[in-house]
Amino acid sequence: MAASKNAILSVFSIPELHEHICHHLNPHDFVACVQVNKTFCALFLPFLWHTVNLPSIENTSTDHFILTSGRFLSHDGLATTTRNGHLIKSFKTEDPGLVAVLPDSCINLYRLCIGDRVRFERATSDRPSVTPEALAAMGRNPGVKRFRMDIIDSDINDFMDTVVRSFPILESLTIGLKDSQLAHLVKPGGFFDNCPPKLRKLTLTFCEDRPNTTVEFSDKMVSLATQQQDRSPVPITTLKLERCKTFNNFPLIDMVRRLASLETLHLDNQAFDDPQVFAEVLTRHCPRLVHLNLFTSSCYNDNYAMSLFGARTGWKTIKAPYSVHISPLSFRLLLDHSTSTLEHFVYERSSGIGETEAHQLLTRFENLKTCALDLWCDVAAMIQSPSWACARSLATFRIVINNIPRPDIKENHNKRPLGEEPLHQGTMDESRKIQKQLYTRLGTLTQLEYLILGTDFNEYHWGEDDREGRYTNDIGVNVNGYQYECLDFTLESGLTEMAGLKKLKVLDVTRMSHRIRVPELEWMTKNWPRLETIIGLFPHGDTPDPEVEAWLEDNNCARLNERDTCLVADQLEYVSLGNEDNVHPLREDQDASDLLVNDVGECVNGCCYNCLEFTLASGQEVMAAWKKLKVPDVTRMSHRIRVPEVKWMAKHWPHLETIMDLFPPGARV
């Protein structure tokens, strides 16, 4: 018994191993561990109290947090918090008033988050205000490096003065503002003239407080953008503008003019009515800017992309969602300005560029490390293109390659016969010859870590005649997203040509008609020593191969089997899959039980039925990697989230704050 105890303690005596184990535990696990004995209590108590996350006093339904507000404010709760305050590193609360009761023993606090982000985004009328006591309490924590305040209802000048005085070593600041408050930050003597010297990251989330109007740009605006800056620059290197649909752009232009050290810019919505003016500001006043991330739910037209790409030379990172239109002309501008510097290009749904631009990315950008495109490329163009300039640098490659003859496929994934065209053009020898050439080309990417050739989305909504997925479109993709004219990943087709991918960690073959069996798995594990998972090895809904399942279990390689999922989802914080708008509002004489469903599975009051059900039985466990997820939105979705699913979410998503519309309005709890 003593030997066993010593062995356990020797494991936890290694700090790196101890932290790795604790990374996979949730607060409930930590509570169980500290109750084992004094030794375990000393080992796990710092992790239990590392993050205190409190919902508001009115919202205590999320019992997976360390404490509820009621227990925190009780006599025993405050005494316990005072006793363990030196262990608290991160404090989050929806109620600003709770900051005032933080004990003086919280001397090691480095992260402070105040406010309800969801309440800020959904309804701005019922937010708790910052009390004078809370402002005073902030001054007792000078070690805070990261501070977030989701909305400032008090005087903006007094509040920002308190932030500057209270947090002298602040590095990251996130604040929610009304549009009219920004002018107070940039005026002479304001926050930007007195900001903490170590502040490097600033996030501004805007809340509209005036009717939507359009600002006409005048000569004064252009003059402001082009004139020399006469005030001292601010050391901020990362600027993130969320929900930025401002009405007065002068403060924003004036603010950006002072960011001479800016390296990374995140833009949400069309922040500026005239992109040319904004581009002029970036060109003249932000010489170090190299990373651009456009994250938005509204549409950018091509003028925005063209202006931003042309604002400077030497872009290193370009990330854009499907709602940003990048035309071939804009891409050409990027090619002319950043050929030797671009390292990361991520374009979701790639609505604007095509095969030509994809080939230019691979053949012209010699330092490219990430190429993630949601578009289909013809296999002939891929294997006949010139040598890829990024062969020795590319680490992440995402694309769909089609038009590979696959005469071996006679049925679709639903066991229904396929037509003669286009899958049956060519012989198996011709198919393997083409596949081998493609494997050879992919095999030159010696630095590759993530190879994503699958597709994780449906190309079309199901109609009445194709719910079983019987038809394919003209590029060999099934109407619900399955690929048939694709690589089969067999040794016979030339898979051995990819033996040089020694750094490969993840292979994504989601919804591809592959033929990966035991011999292929044995070859992969031998030649790809760092391989962690194969996403889509057993496509969701398909019957797993018994021999493959047995081999995975016998060789302790169950980790290789990963169901269909999104590879880049490990950084997600907010996932909105619900629908908050009514398709057709209910009339007074209508009953919700009588409503019909339209052709995309939505009820006429906005409810969606052709959607994820979020149950463990449907494969929810593949989302365990979403460690940073804070808010999943399932508004008006016909989900089946019950107690087992909620417990699983609380365990695997340690940062989870709320589940939007867990109990839909009008539904029986």
Short mmCIF file of N, CA, C and O in Angstrom, two decimals, residues 455-456 482 508-512 534-541 561-567 619 622-623:
data_model
loop_
_atom_site.label_atom_id
_atom_site.label_comp_id
_atom_site.label_asym_id
_atom_site.label_seq_id
_atom_site.Cartn_x
_atom_site.Cartn_y
_atom_site.Cartn_z
N THR A 455 -15.01 17.03 -46.48
CA THR A 455 -15.92 18.17 -46.43
C THR A 455 -16.86 17.97 -45.26
O THR A 455 -17.41 16.88 -45.06
N ASP A 456 -17.07 19.02 -44.47
CA ASP A 456 -17.87 18.89 -43.25
C ASP A 456 -19.18 19.64 -43.33
O ASP A 456 -19.77 19.98 -42.33
N TYR A 482 -21.39 13.99 -49.44
CA TYR A 482 -20.45 12.88 -49.62
C TYR A 482 -19.68 13.03 -50.93
O TYR A 482 -20.24 13.37 -51.97
N ASP A 508 -7.93 14.18 -42.41
CA ASP A 508 -9.39 14.37 -42.44
C ASP A 508 -9.93 13.83 -43.75
O ASP A 508 -9.64 14.37 -44.82
N VAL A 509 -10.72 12.76 -43.67
CA VAL A 509 -11.36 12.16 -44.85
C VAL A 509 -12.87 12.15 -44.67
O VAL A 509 -13.56 11.25 -45.15
N THR A 510 -13.38 13.17 -44.00
CA THR A 510 -14.81 13.26 -43.70
C THR A 510 -15.65 13.18 -44.97
O THR A 510 -15.42 13.92 -45.92
N ARG A 511 -16.62 12.27 -44.98
CA ARG A 511 -17.57 12.07 -46.07
C ARG A 511 -16.88 11.75 -47.40
O ARG A 511 -17.43 12.03 -48.47
N MET A 512 -15.71 11.15 -47.34
CA MET A 512 -15.03 10.69 -48.55
C MET A 512 -15.22 9.18 -48.70
O MET A 512 -15.25 8.45 -47.71
N ILE A 534 -7.61 10.12 -37.39
CA ILE A 534 -8.13 10.13 -38.76
C ILE A 534 -9.59 10.52 -38.66
O ILE A 534 -10.43 9.72 -38.23
N ILE A 535 -9.90 11.73 -39.00
CA ILE A 535 -11.28 12.21 -38.91
C ILE A 535 -12.08 11.66 -40.09
O ILE A 535 -11.71 11.84 -41.24
N GLY A 536 -13.18 10.99 -39.77
CA GLY A 536 -14.01 10.41 -40.82
C GLY A 536 -13.62 8.99 -41.18
O GLY A 536 -14.04 8.49 -42.22
N LEU A 537 -12.81 8.33 -40.34
CA LEU A 537 -12.46 6.93 -40.63
C LEU A 537 -13.70 6.07 -40.70
O LEU A 537 -13.85 5.24 -41.60
N PHE A 538 -14.61 6.27 -39.75
CA PHE A 538 -15.93 5.66 -39.82
C PHE A 538 -16.94 6.79 -39.96
O PHE A 538 -17.33 7.41 -38.96
N PRO A 539 -17.36 7.14 -41.16
CA PRO A 539 -18.31 8.25 -41.32
C PRO A 539 -19.56 8.04 -40.48
O PRO A 539 -20.05 6.92 -40.33
N HIS A 540 -20.04 9.13 -39.91
CA HIS A 540 -21.22 9.06 -39.06
C HIS A 540 -22.40 8.48 -39.83
O HIS A 540 -22.76 8.95 -40.90
N GLY A 541 -23.01 7.45 -39.27
CA GLY A 541 -24.15 6.80 -39.90
C GLY A 541 -23.78 5.54 -40.66
O GLY A 541 -24.65 4.74 -40.98
N ASN A 561 -9.56 6.82 -34.51
CA ASN A 561 -10.92 6.91 -35.03
C ASN A 561 -11.60 8.16 -34.50
O ASN A 561 -11.88 8.29 -33.32
N GLU A 562 -11.84 9.09 -35.38
CA GLU A 562 -12.53 10.33 -35.03
C GLU A 562 -13.68 10.51 -36.00
O GLU A 562 -13.49 10.48 -37.21
N ARG A 563 -14.89 10.67 -35.47
CA ARG A 563 -16.04 10.85 -36.36
C ARG A 563 -15.98 12.21 -37.04
O ARG A 563 -15.15 13.05 -36.73
N ASP A 564 -16.91 12.40 -37.97
CA ASP A 564 -16.96 13.66 -38.71
C ASP A 564 -17.01 14.82 -37.73
O ASP A 564 -17.85 14.87 -36.85
N THR A 565 -16.12 15.76 -37.90
CA THR A 565 -16.09 16.93 -37.04
C THR A 565 -15.31 18.02 -37.73
O THR A 565 -14.74 17.82 -38.80
N CYS A 566 -15.27 19.17 -37.15
CA CYS A 566 -14.53 20.29 -37.72
C CYS A 566 -13.17 20.39 -37.05
O CYS A 566 -13.08 20.49 -35.83
N LEU A 567 -12.11 20.32 -37.84
CA LEU A 567 -10.76 20.27 -37.29
C LEU A 567 -10.39 21.51 -36.51
O LEU A 567 -9.76 21.43 -35.47
N GLY A 619 -23.36 11.28 -31.41
CA GLY A 619 -21.95 11.58 -31.65
C GLY A 619 -21.47 12.88 -31.06
O GLY A 619 -20.47 13.45 -31.50
N VAL A 622 -17.61 13.87 -30.11
CA VAL A 622 -16.53 14.34 -30.98
C VAL A 622 -16.23 15.82 -30.74
O VAL A 622 -15.20 16.33 -31.21
N MET A 623 -17.10 16.52 -30.02
CA MET A 623 -16.87 17.93 -29.73
C MET A 623 -16.13 18.13 -28.41
O MET A 623 -16.08 19.23 -27.88
#
